[in-house]
Structure formats: C-alpha cells, structure tokens
Amino acid sequence: MTEPKATTTDSVLDAFFGELDDQTRQKFNIGPRKTSRADRLQSWRRRKAGLDFSQPLPEPEQVGPPDAAKTPAQLDGRDWLSIAKRASTQIGEDRVPAVAAGVTFYALLAMFPALTAFISIYGLFADPQKIIDNFEMLSRFVPTGALNIILDQTTAITSAPQAALSFASVLGLLVAFYSANGGTKAMISAMNIAWFQKEKRGFLRLNLLAMCFTVGGALLVVSMFSLIALLPAVFSYLPLDQYSTRVVSWLRWPIIFTAVLFALAVFYRYGPSRRSARWHWISPGAIFAAVGLGLASLLFSWYASNIANYNQTYGSLGAVIGLMMWLWIASMVVIVGAEINSEVERQIKIENEIPVPGDPEADEDGSKELA
C-alpha cells in the first residue's frame, strides 16, 4: 500500500517555514508530514546502498575506532594535509571567488547609504566633523584609495544641512538594510555550498534569519569602529597616565578579535541549512577567518599603497576598484573559513566511518544532506 502524496498544506508550510520537525507539528496540531513519491524513492535508494538516514547520524564520540580523531585537536599532520587538499579543490568547485564577488556587490551598495545613516545618527550626539579625524585612524587597515572615497563622502555628508541629514538617515538606513540583507543571503548561500546543503528553510525563516545576521553584523561593525576610533577620544577625558592609556588602548584589539571570532562561530553554525549541526565556540575555520581578515586587510592596504597603482590602470575609478578588491578579499576569507570547517568535520567523520557528503554511495541518489 502506497503512502499518500504530500498535501497542499505541506507545500505551503514548506514554502514559508521550511520542513518542520515532528515536535513542532504536534505543538501546533498540524499532523504528520505526508511523504512524496520522490522522498520514498530516495529512501529506497539509500536503503539499497546500505545507508539509513531516517535517524540522526551518530556523533564521532559514539562510533568509530578508539584511536580515531574525535575533535579537530586530535587530527595529525597527514589529516590536515588531506583537509587542505580537499578545501583547495572545493574552493574551485564551489566558485568561491564568484560568490564572493556577489557579496561584494551588495556590500558596496550598502556601504554609502549606511555611512550616511551612521553620520546622521552620530551627529545627534556629537559634532559630525570630528568623525573625519576618527576615520583617518583606519588607514592601517583600509587601502588608501578606499579610505579617500569614504572620507570624501563623509565630508560631503557632514557639509549638508542638519534637516537633510535627518531625512537622509532614514532613507539611508532603509537602502543600506535592503542591500546588506541581499549580501547576507548571498553569504548564506555560500555557507550551504560549502556544507553540501540545499536550502530547506522556508521564505519567512530564511529572510528572518538573514535580517538577524544583517542587524547583528551592523552592530558588530559599529562596535568595532567605536573601539578603534572613539576609544582614544574617551581616554583623553579620563585621569589616566600615559602607560595606562597605552595598555587600555591595546586591549581593544583582543576584544575586537574575540568579537569577530564569536560572530563567525554564530554565522558558521546557523548560516547553513543543516539539521544536526553542533555548536563550536572556536573552530579552525573561524580562527582562520578572524586572523585572515586582519592580515588580509593589512597586507592589501600595504600592497595598494606601495605597489599597485589602480589610478594608472583605471583612472578616476582606481579608488573604487581598490575598495571593491578589499571587500572581495574579505568575503573570500569568510567563505574559505566555512570550507575549512566543512572539510575538518568531513575528515573526522571519515576516520570514524560515518557517511559524509561526497561519498559515491551517498551521491548515488543525488543526496548531499548528510551533515
């Protein structure tokens, strides 16, 4: 006797909220999900291949040889070499540079409206002209041409009447949020690609998640800017000697690094559409991305200032090209961190004889939803 096909209710729920688990269905009296013919065919192929994924896959601690690696810290040099080889291959197969270019496009669209909104809000509490001096402190991390664009735009905004700034703040926030949200969804797609996942969350769940990431990212950027640019100004009003001021000033960098590491951990955990992902406060990919963002910014800033001459090649667009390159490199670093995390988890599952995405028997039915 065949099972009934998926109902219209299931299709509508999937479109808005994604696949709901049995506990959620019972809570709202929705009833069990009906399986479609494609689902039954996929289950039959898995059973034929000797793979049963109807239950959650076991954790590495529960199965596998006793001497097999259970955590990234237990991987040896040969394992890391295999991870590096597979990650480099996946970077090409997953078109990481192209995906990062899409994220860069949305980031560039969001940057200047966000700058307008930030300066307008900043002007409610302090003199907007002072923000130019604070931006100049970012010269070590931002390429010279890109920083000049930001400073020129900042000067133009601060020269506008206060009434115009108030209207611009509202409009800028809306435009910046819409553009940044598009970049966030592009980055979420990159996370799914890195983890061999298909997007299973519905329209509402996906967009709400993207909005949360967008708002959280904006708050992180504002907090980082406050620590870098505004903290020295605050110290000038405190009764601290020169040594204490220097020590406290250097403490902002470990704080920023920790904040970025935590933000990456949250994004790598909840960004991809995974059913049984585990939370990791610190992961190899997050460490790589956090360190890589700082080093890449420093090196590219030095390269753009001392070696590359974008103005000679692109004329008046040279500074814009430099800014795009910087955003593109930063986006790639974050995506590569996800690729590393994916391959680290894959290596641990291989050593513990747990089916992983990419195995021939797992791919026989076209499924890559094993993680």
mmCIF file of C-alpha atoms in Angstrom:
data_model
loop_
_atom_site.group_PDB
_atom_site.id
_atom_site.type_symbol
_atom_site.label_atom_id
_atom_site.label_comp_id
_atom_site.label_asym_id
_atom_site.label_seq_id
_atom_site.Cartn_x
_atom_site.Cartn_y
_atom_site.Cartn_z
ATOM 1 C CA MET A 1 0.000 0.000 0.000
ATOM 2 C CA THR A 2 1.475 3.346 -1.046
ATOM 3 C CA GLU A 3 1.625 6.360 1.249
ATOM 4 C CA PRO A 4 -0.421 9.455 0.343
ATOM 5 C CA LYS A 5 1.293 12.230 -1.538
ATOM 6 C CA ALA A 6 2.355 15.447 0.128
ATOM 7 C CA THR A 7 -0.646 17.679 0.753
ATOM 8 C CA THR A 8 -1.130 21.291 -0.287
ATOM 9 C CA THR A 9 -0.766 22.291 3.378
ATOM 10 C CA ASP A 10 2.683 20.698 3.487
ATOM 11 C CA SER A 11 3.685 22.546 0.323
ATOM 12 C CA VAL A 12 2.549 25.908 1.728
ATOM 13 C CA LEU A 13 4.280 25.312 5.066
ATOM 14 C CA ASP A 14 7.486 24.282 3.315
ATOM 15 C CA ALA A 15 7.414 27.421 1.176
ATOM 16 C CA PHE A 16 7.114 29.774 4.163
ATOM 17 C CA PHE A 17 8.800 27.947 7.046
ATOM 18 C CA GLY A 18 10.783 25.066 5.543
ATOM 19 C CA GLU A 19 10.482 21.464 6.698
ATOM 20 C CA LEU A 20 9.004 21.382 10.210
ATOM 21 C CA ASP A 21 10.071 18.626 12.593
ATOM 22 C CA ASP A 22 7.560 16.282 14.242
ATOM 23 C CA GLN A 23 7.717 18.096 17.597
ATOM 24 C CA THR A 24 6.740 21.431 16.027
ATOM 25 C CA ARG A 25 3.923 19.787 14.071
ATOM 26 C CA GLN A 26 2.481 18.226 17.228
ATOM 27 C CA LYS A 27 2.725 21.529 19.115
ATOM 28 C CA PHE A 28 0.575 23.345 16.539
ATOM 29 C CA ASN A 29 -1.677 20.332 15.733
ATOM 30 C CA ILE A 30 -0.572 20.227 12.106
ATOM 31 C CA GLY A 31 -0.405 16.455 11.833
ATOM 32 C CA PRO A 32 2.356 14.216 10.477
ATOM 33 C CA ARG A 33 4.005 15.087 7.216
ATOM 34 C CA LYS A 34 2.968 13.054 4.173
ATOM 35 C CA THR A 35 5.847 11.671 2.151
ATOM 36 C CA SER A 36 6.037 12.298 -1.574
ATOM 37 C CA ARG A 37 6.964 9.765 -4.249
ATOM 38 C CA ALA A 38 10.373 11.411 -4.624
ATOM 39 C CA ASP A 39 11.013 11.074 -0.877
ATOM 40 C CA ARG A 40 10.059 7.394 -0.902
ATOM 41 C CA LEU A 41 12.246 6.752 -3.952
ATOM 42 C CA GLN A 42 15.183 8.492 -2.278
ATOM 43 C CA SER A 43 14.735 6.438 0.907
ATOM 44 C CA TRP A 44 14.604 3.228 -1.148
ATOM 45 C CA ARG A 45 17.863 4.116 -2.921
ATOM 46 C CA ARG A 46 19.542 4.857 0.390
ATOM 47 C CA ARG A 47 18.450 1.542 1.883
ATOM 48 C CA LYS A 48 19.611 -0.247 -1.256
ATOM 49 C CA ALA A 49 23.039 1.368 -0.851
ATOM 50 C CA GLY A 50 23.128 0.233 2.783
ATOM 51 C CA LEU A 51 22.632 3.748 4.157
ATOM 52 C CA ASP A 52 19.785 4.575 6.537
ATOM 53 C CA PHE A 53 19.459 8.288 7.268
ATOM 54 C CA SER A 54 15.986 8.167 8.767
ATOM 55 C CA GLN A 55 17.638 8.670 12.158
ATOM 56 C CA PRO A 56 20.256 11.308 13.008
ATOM 57 C CA LEU A 57 23.785 10.239 12.205
ATOM 58 C CA PRO A 58 25.853 9.188 15.238
ATOM 59 C CA GLU A 59 28.445 11.530 16.644
ATOM 60 C CA PRO A 60 32.158 10.661 16.262
ATOM 61 C CA GLU A 61 32.379 10.086 20.038
ATOM 62 C CA GLN A 62 29.783 7.293 19.774
ATOM 63 C CA VAL A 63 31.242 5.241 16.930
ATOM 64 C CA GLY A 64 34.480 4.584 15.098
ATOM 65 C CA PRO A 65 37.823 3.094 16.163
ATOM 66 C CA PRO A 66 39.039 4.124 19.632
ATOM 67 C CA ASP A 67 42.173 5.734 18.202
ATOM 68 C CA ALA A 68 40.276 7.762 15.571
ATOM 69 C CA ALA A 69 40.212 11.549 15.908
ATOM 70 C CA LYS A 70 37.072 12.803 17.635
ATOM 71 C CA THR A 71 37.886 16.535 17.643
ATOM 72 C CA PRO A 72 39.961 18.855 15.411
ATOM 73 C CA ALA A 73 42.682 18.981 18.087
ATOM 74 C CA GLN A 74 43.263 15.227 17.652
ATOM 75 C CA LEU A 75 43.938 15.431 13.908
ATOM 76 C CA ASP A 76 47.541 14.808 12.874
ATOM 77 C CA GLY A 77 49.638 16.385 10.129
ATOM 78 C CA ARG A 78 48.515 13.894 7.484
ATOM 79 C CA ASP A 79 44.872 14.663 8.263
ATOM 80 C CA TRP A 80 45.444 18.411 7.949
ATOM 81 C CA LEU A 81 47.193 17.865 4.625
ATOM 82 C CA SER A 82 44.146 15.969 3.348
ATOM 83 C CA ILE A 83 41.893 18.745 4.635
ATOM 84 C CA ALA A 84 43.983 21.399 2.881
ATOM 85 C CA LYS A 85 43.903 19.474 -0.422
ATOM 86 C CA ARG A 86 40.148 18.939 -0.337
ATOM 87 C CA ALA A 87 39.465 22.511 0.765
ATOM 88 C CA SER A 88 41.554 23.920 -2.093
ATOM 89 C CA THR A 89 39.648 21.697 -4.520
ATOM 90 C CA GLN A 90 36.273 22.740 -3.108
ATOM 91 C CA ILE A 91 37.187 26.435 -3.364
ATOM 92 C CA GLY A 92 37.363 25.991 -7.129
ATOM 93 C CA GLU A 93 34.375 23.666 -7.458
ATOM 94 C CA ASP A 94 32.167 25.883 -5.280
ATOM 95 C CA ARG A 95 33.143 29.010 -7.280
ATOM 96 C CA VAL A 96 34.168 30.870 -4.124
ATOM 97 C CA PRO A 97 35.648 33.892 -5.996
ATOM 98 C CA ALA A 98 32.415 34.337 -7.979
ATOM 99 C CA VAL A 99 30.207 34.012 -4.893
ATOM 100 C CA ALA A 100 32.425 36.485 -3.020
ATOM 101 C CA ALA A 101 32.050 38.902 -5.935
ATOM 102 C CA GLY A 102 28.276 38.794 -5.486
ATOM 103 C CA VAL A 103 28.632 39.536 -1.780
ATOM 104 C CA THR A 104 30.972 42.427 -2.651
ATOM 105 C CA PHE A 105 28.361 43.920 -4.978
ATOM 106 C CA TYR A 106 25.734 44.046 -2.229
ATOM 107 C CA ALA A 107 28.269 45.280 0.347
ATOM 108 C CA LEU A 108 29.263 48.150 -1.922
ATOM 109 C CA LEU A 109 25.612 49.086 -2.451
ATOM 110 C CA ALA A 110 25.033 49.119 1.300
ATOM 111 C CA MET A 111 28.209 50.930 2.354
ATOM 112 C CA PHE A 112 27.449 54.539 1.436
ATOM 113 C CA PRO A 113 23.768 54.616 2.493
ATOM 114 C CA ALA A 114 24.906 53.073 5.776
ATOM 115 C CA LEU A 115 27.614 55.725 6.049
ATOM 116 C CA THR A 116 25.004 58.446 5.553
ATOM 117 C CA ALA A 117 22.779 56.967 8.232
ATOM 118 C CA PHE A 118 25.655 56.470 10.669
ATOM 119 C CA ILE A 119 26.918 60.049 10.329
ATOM 120 C CA SER A 120 23.389 61.409 10.691
ATOM 121 C CA ILE A 121 22.822 59.465 13.891
ATOM 122 C CA TYR A 122 26.316 60.327 15.151
ATOM 123 C CA GLY A 123 25.515 64.000 14.613
ATOM 124 C CA LEU A 124 22.710 63.773 17.150
ATOM 125 C CA PHE A 125 25.254 63.171 19.922
ATOM 126 C CA ALA A 126 28.489 64.836 18.746
ATOM 127 C CA ASP A 127 29.969 67.094 16.094
ATOM 128 C CA PRO A 128 29.842 65.200 12.756
ATOM 129 C CA GLN A 129 33.046 66.957 11.642
ATOM 130 C CA LYS A 130 35.041 65.011 14.242
ATOM 131 C CA ILE A 131 34.165 61.740 12.585
ATOM 132 C CA ILE A 132 36.572 62.536 9.742
ATOM 133 C CA ASP A 133 39.507 62.506 12.165
ATOM 134 C CA ASN A 134 38.284 59.210 13.586
ATOM 135 C CA PHE A 135 38.059 57.622 10.131
ATOM 136 C CA GLU A 136 41.680 58.546 9.420
ATOM 137 C CA MET A 137 42.740 56.179 12.210
ATOM 138 C CA LEU A 138 41.614 53.283 9.982
ATOM 139 C CA SER A 139 44.392 53.971 7.455
ATOM 140 C CA ARG A 140 46.356 50.889 8.559
ATOM 141 C CA PHE A 141 43.509 48.542 7.696
ATOM 142 C CA VAL A 142 41.745 50.242 4.789
ATOM 143 C CA PRO A 143 43.510 50.855 1.435
ATOM 144 C CA THR A 144 44.401 54.498 0.859
ATOM 145 C CA GLY A 145 42.175 54.928 -2.194
ATOM 146 C CA ALA A 146 39.219 53.292 -0.463
ATOM 147 C CA LEU A 147 39.721 55.446 2.617
ATOM 148 C CA ASN A 148 39.819 58.577 0.457
ATOM 149 C CA ILE A 149 36.433 57.668 -1.031
ATOM 150 C CA ILE A 150 34.976 57.208 2.444
ATOM 151 C CA LEU A 151 36.493 60.487 3.660
ATOM 152 C CA ASP A 152 35.228 62.413 0.619
ATOM 153 C CA GLN A 153 31.735 61.027 1.075
ATOM 154 C CA THR A 154 31.887 61.780 4.791
ATOM 155 C CA THR A 155 32.926 65.378 4.094
ATOM 156 C CA ALA A 156 30.036 65.821 1.664
ATOM 157 C CA ILE A 157 27.542 64.411 4.151
ATOM 158 C CA THR A 158 28.759 66.489 7.093
ATOM 159 C CA SER A 159 28.537 69.635 4.948
ATOM 160 C CA ALA A 160 24.834 69.096 4.304
ATOM 161 C CA PRO A 161 22.183 70.922 6.391
ATOM 162 C CA GLN A 162 21.046 69.168 9.551
ATOM 163 C CA ALA A 163 17.472 68.794 8.238
ATOM 164 C CA ALA A 164 18.773 66.979 5.176
ATOM 165 C CA LEU A 165 20.800 64.716 7.408
ATOM 166 C CA SER A 166 17.710 63.690 9.363
ATOM 167 C CA PHE A 167 15.855 62.650 6.211
ATOM 168 C CA ALA A 168 18.987 61.042 4.796
ATOM 169 C CA SER A 169 19.415 58.953 7.933
ATOM 170 C CA VAL A 170 16.015 57.293 7.487
ATOM 171 C CA LEU A 171 16.391 56.767 3.741
ATOM 172 C CA GLY A 172 19.984 55.618 4.137
ATOM 173 C CA LEU A 173 19.062 53.068 6.770
ATOM 174 C CA LEU A 174 16.350 51.563 4.558
ATOM 175 C CA VAL A 175 18.550 51.363 1.458
ATOM 176 C CA ALA A 176 21.543 50.086 3.419
ATOM 177 C CA PHE A 177 19.490 47.423 5.170
ATOM 178 C CA TYR A 178 17.952 46.178 1.921
ATOM 179 C CA SER A 179 21.327 45.983 0.170
ATOM 180 C CA ALA A 180 23.140 44.454 3.133
ATOM 181 C CA ASN A 181 20.385 41.870 3.530
ATOM 182 C CA GLY A 182 20.957 40.794 -0.070
ATOM 183 C CA GLY A 183 24.648 40.342 0.681
ATOM 184 C CA THR A 184 23.811 38.322 3.787
ATOM 185 C CA LYS A 185 21.598 35.947 1.804
ATOM 186 C CA ALA A 186 24.361 35.554 -0.776
ATOM 187 C CA MET A 187 26.753 34.637 2.043
ATOM 188 C CA ILE A 188 24.217 32.147 3.444
ATOM 189 C CA SER A 189 24.072 30.521 0.002
ATOM 190 C CA ALA A 190 27.860 30.247 0.111
ATOM 191 C CA MET A 191 27.614 28.505 3.507
ATOM 192 C CA ASN A 192 25.166 25.973 2.060
ATOM 193 C CA ILE A 193 27.500 25.291 -0.845
ATOM 194 C CA ALA A 194 30.453 24.794 1.494
ATOM 195 C CA TRP A 195 28.489 22.308 3.619
ATOM 196 C CA PHE A 196 26.951 20.426 0.638
ATOM 197 C CA GLN A 197 23.484 21.570 1.661
ATOM 198 C CA LYS A 198 20.331 22.557 -0.178
ATOM 199 C CA GLU A 199 18.296 25.370 1.346
ATOM 200 C CA LYS A 200 15.491 23.671 3.286
ATOM 201 C CA ARG A 201 14.245 26.694 5.247
ATOM 202 C CA GLY A 202 11.139 28.455 4.029
ATOM 203 C CA PHE A 203 10.846 32.018 2.747
ATOM 204 C CA LEU A 204 9.978 33.559 6.122
ATOM 205 C CA ARG A 205 12.558 31.641 8.149
ATOM 206 C CA LEU A 206 15.334 32.385 5.680
ATOM 207 C CA ASN A 207 14.583 36.098 5.461
ATOM 208 C CA LEU A 208 14.166 36.489 9.222
ATOM 209 C CA LEU A 209 17.494 34.740 9.731
ATOM 210 C CA ALA A 210 19.159 36.966 7.142
ATOM 211 C CA MET A 211 17.718 40.067 8.832
ATOM 212 C CA CYS A 212 19.071 38.936 12.202
ATOM 213 C CA PHE A 213 22.524 38.400 10.703
ATOM 214 C CA THR A 214 22.368 41.779 8.960
ATOM 215 C CA VAL A 215 21.416 43.665 12.126
ATOM 216 C CA GLY A 216 23.980 41.745 14.162
ATOM 217 C CA GLY A 217 26.691 42.443 11.604
ATOM 218 C CA ALA A 218 25.843 46.142 11.572
ATOM 219 C CA LEU A 219 26.036 46.308 15.369
ATOM 220 C CA LEU A 220 29.379 44.495 15.263
ATOM 221 C CA VAL A 221 30.809 46.953 12.726
ATOM 222 C CA VAL A 222 29.602 49.947 14.746
ATOM 223 C CA SER A 223 31.062 48.460 17.933
ATOM 224 C CA MET A 224 34.405 47.781 16.250
ATOM 225 C CA PHE A 225 34.524 51.301 14.865
ATOM 226 C CA SER A 226 33.732 52.709 18.292
ATOM 227 C CA LEU A 227 36.582 50.753 19.860
ATOM 228 C CA ILE A 228 39.074 51.713 17.144
ATOM 229 C CA ALA A 229 38.220 55.346 16.570
ATOM 230 C CA LEU A 230 36.269 56.655 19.545
ATOM 231 C CA LEU A 231 38.028 54.975 22.472
ATOM 232 C CA PRO A 232 41.154 57.192 22.306
ATOM 233 C CA ALA A 233 38.936 60.270 22.421
ATOM 234 C CA VAL A 234 37.220 58.923 25.536
ATOM 235 C CA PHE A 235 40.574 58.231 27.216
ATOM 236 C CA SER A 236 41.627 61.833 26.721
ATOM 237 C CA TYR A 237 38.971 62.872 29.267
ATOM 238 C CA LEU A 238 39.952 60.250 31.872
ATOM 239 C CA PRO A 239 42.623 60.805 34.552
ATOM 240 C CA LEU A 240 44.977 58.095 33.229
ATOM 241 C CA ASP A 241 48.731 58.279 32.865
ATOM 242 C CA GLN A 242 50.428 57.586 29.527
ATOM 243 C CA TYR A 243 51.277 53.949 30.332
ATOM 244 C CA SER A 244 47.744 53.076 31.469
ATOM 245 C CA THR A 245 46.261 54.740 28.412
ATOM 246 C CA ARG A 246 48.547 52.727 26.132
ATOM 247 C CA VAL A 247 47.718 49.429 27.844
ATOM 248 C CA VAL A 248 43.972 50.011 27.755
ATOM 249 C CA SER A 249 44.240 51.162 24.141
ATOM 250 C CA TRP A 250 45.946 47.908 23.134
ATOM 251 C CA LEU A 251 43.289 45.860 24.919
ATOM 252 C CA ARG A 252 40.749 46.852 22.280
ATOM 253 C CA TRP A 253 42.427 44.584 19.703
ATOM 254 C CA PRO A 254 41.945 41.307 21.647
ATOM 255 C CA ILE A 255 38.373 42.415 22.344
ATOM 256 C CA ILE A 256 37.743 43.016 18.633
ATOM 257 C CA PHE A 257 39.345 39.674 17.711
ATOM 258 C CA THR A 258 37.178 37.832 20.247
ATOM 259 C CA ALA A 259 34.036 39.579 18.991
ATOM 260 C CA VAL A 260 34.829 38.669 15.376
ATOM 261 C CA LEU A 261 35.582 35.073 16.406
ATOM 262 C CA PHE A 262 32.229 34.804 18.190
ATOM 263 C CA ALA A 263 30.352 36.383 15.263
ATOM 264 C CA LEU A 264 31.940 33.908 12.842
ATOM 265 C CA ALA A 265 31.074 30.998 15.147
ATOM 266 C CA VAL A 266 27.415 32.080 15.158
ATOM 267 C CA PHE A 267 27.358 32.545 11.380
ATOM 268 C CA TYR A 268 29.060 29.217 10.646
ATOM 269 C CA ARG A 269 26.628 27.432 12.966
ATOM 270 C CA TYR A 270 23.306 28.983 11.910
ATOM 271 C CA GLY A 271 24.119 30.177 8.381
ATOM 272 C CA PRO A 272 24.000 26.853 6.525
ATOM 273 C CA SER A 273 20.751 24.897 6.383
ATOM 274 C CA ARG A 274 21.906 21.937 8.486
ATOM 275 C CA ARG A 275 19.709 19.633 10.520
ATOM 276 C CA SER A 276 22.120 18.400 13.188
ATOM 277 C CA ALA A 277 24.919 20.953 13.335
ATOM 278 C CA ARG A 278 26.910 21.227 16.563
ATOM 279 C CA TRP A 279 27.884 24.455 18.286
ATOM 280 C CA HIS A 280 31.608 25.237 18.482
ATOM 281 C CA TRP A 281 32.865 28.306 20.315
ATOM 282 C CA ILE A 282 36.178 28.027 18.484
ATOM 283 C CA SER A 283 36.647 26.236 15.165
ATOM 284 C CA PRO A 284 39.584 26.044 12.743
ATOM 285 C CA GLY A 285 37.611 27.918 10.093
ATOM 286 C CA ALA A 286 36.629 30.733 12.462
ATOM 287 C CA ILE A 287 40.239 31.160 13.628
ATOM 288 C CA PHE A 288 41.424 31.195 10.013
ATOM 289 C CA ALA A 289 38.808 33.770 9.026
ATOM 290 C CA ALA A 290 39.360 36.041 12.054
ATOM 291 C CA VAL A 291 43.145 36.069 11.623
ATOM 292 C CA GLY A 292 42.824 36.170 7.843
ATOM 293 C CA LEU A 293 40.578 39.232 7.870
ATOM 294 C CA GLY A 294 43.137 41.206 9.866
ATOM 295 C CA LEU A 295 46.160 40.029 7.885
ATOM 296 C CA ALA A 296 44.429 40.396 4.522
ATOM 297 C CA SER A 297 43.383 43.960 5.356
ATOM 298 C CA LEU A 298 46.894 44.914 6.497
ATOM 299 C CA LEU A 299 48.634 43.282 3.521
ATOM 300 C CA PHE A 300 46.236 44.607 0.916
ATOM 301 C CA SER A 301 46.393 48.090 2.415
ATOM 302 C CA TRP A 302 50.188 47.965 2.160
ATOM 303 C CA TYR A 303 50.014 46.499 -1.365
ATOM 304 C CA ALA A 304 47.538 49.100 -2.600
ATOM 305 C CA SER A 305 49.579 51.938 -1.097
ATOM 306 C CA ASN A 306 53.064 50.850 -2.186
ATOM 307 C CA ILE A 307 52.839 48.524 -5.202
ATOM 308 C CA ALA A 308 49.518 48.600 -7.027
ATOM 309 C CA ASN A 309 48.583 51.737 -8.935
ATOM 310 C CA TYR A 310 44.888 51.388 -9.672
ATOM 311 C CA ASN A 311 44.621 55.031 -10.716
ATOM 312 C CA GLN A 312 47.076 54.460 -13.563
ATOM 313 C CA THR A 313 45.074 51.481 -14.830
ATOM 314 C CA TYR A 314 41.501 52.561 -14.093
ATOM 315 C CA GLY A 315 41.843 56.339 -13.972
ATOM 316 C CA SER A 316 39.358 58.074 -11.686
ATOM 317 C CA LEU A 317 37.794 54.697 -10.822
ATOM 318 C CA GLY A 318 41.016 53.425 -9.259
ATOM 319 C CA ALA A 319 39.920 54.119 -5.691
ATOM 320 C CA VAL A 320 36.585 52.371 -6.267
ATOM 321 C CA ILE A 321 38.374 49.326 -7.697
ATOM 322 C CA GLY A 322 40.640 49.242 -4.648
ATOM 323 C CA LEU A 323 37.625 49.318 -2.336
ATOM 324 C CA MET A 324 35.929 46.520 -4.287
ATOM 325 C CA MET A 325 39.080 44.386 -4.169
ATOM 326 C CA TRP A 326 39.317 44.832 -0.406
ATOM 327 C CA LEU A 327 35.684 43.800 0.138
ATOM 328 C CA TRP A 328 36.091 40.880 -2.277
ATOM 329 C CA ILE A 329 39.134 39.529 -0.430
ATOM 330 C CA ALA A 330 37.370 39.849 2.938
ATOM 331 C CA SER A 331 34.332 37.960 1.593
ATOM 332 C CA MET A 332 36.520 35.173 0.232
ATOM 333 C CA VAL A 333 38.306 34.778 3.570
ATOM 334 C CA VAL A 334 34.986 34.240 5.382
ATOM 335 C CA ILE A 335 33.779 31.699 2.799
ATOM 336 C CA VAL A 336 37.097 29.822 2.837
ATOM 337 C CA GLY A 337 36.750 29.559 6.624
ATOM 338 C CA ALA A 338 33.445 27.744 6.094
ATOM 339 C CA GLU A 339 35.094 25.425 3.558
ATOM 340 C CA ILE A 340 37.786 24.573 6.115
ATOM 341 C CA ASN A 341 35.217 23.817 8.825
ATOM 342 C CA SER A 342 33.294 21.612 6.414
ATOM 343 C CA GLU A 343 36.375 19.615 5.462
ATOM 344 C CA VAL A 344 37.539 19.285 9.087
ATOM 345 C CA GLU A 345 34.186 17.784 10.083
ATOM 346 C CA ARG A 346 34.278 15.595 6.993
ATOM 347 C CA GLN A 347 37.745 14.269 7.891
ATOM 348 C CA ILE A 348 36.615 13.373 11.415
ATOM 349 C CA LYS A 349 33.563 11.541 10.061
ATOM 350 C CA ILE A 350 35.703 9.645 7.545
ATOM 351 C CA GLU A 351 38.037 8.436 10.289
ATOM 352 C CA ASN A 352 35.049 7.343 12.383
ATOM 353 C CA GLU A 353 33.371 5.595 9.418
ATOM 354 C CA ILE A 354 30.381 7.939 9.364
ATOM 355 C CA PRO A 355 28.826 8.637 5.907
ATOM 356 C CA VAL A 356 29.771 12.070 4.645
ATOM 357 C CA PRO A 357 28.794 14.272 1.673
ATOM 358 C CA GLY A 358 30.751 13.384 -1.414
ATOM 359 C CA ASP A 359 30.862 9.617 -0.854
ATOM 360 C CA PRO A 360 29.929 7.697 -4.031
ATOM 361 C CA GLU A 361 27.228 5.685 -2.237
ATOM 362 C CA ALA A 362 25.785 8.836 -0.725
ATOM 363 C CA ASP A 363 25.768 10.686 -4.037
ATOM 364 C CA GLU A 364 24.185 7.768 -5.882
ATOM 365 C CA ASP A 365 20.717 9.135 -5.164
ATOM 366 C CA GLY A 366 21.708 12.753 -5.596
ATOM 367 C CA SER A 367 21.606 13.449 -1.867
ATOM 368 C CA LYS A 368 24.071 15.791 -0.183
ATOM 369 C CA GLU A 369 22.130 16.315 3.029
ATOM 370 C CA LEU A 370 24.151 14.084 5.314
ATOM 371 C CA ALA A 371 25.834 16.665 7.516
#
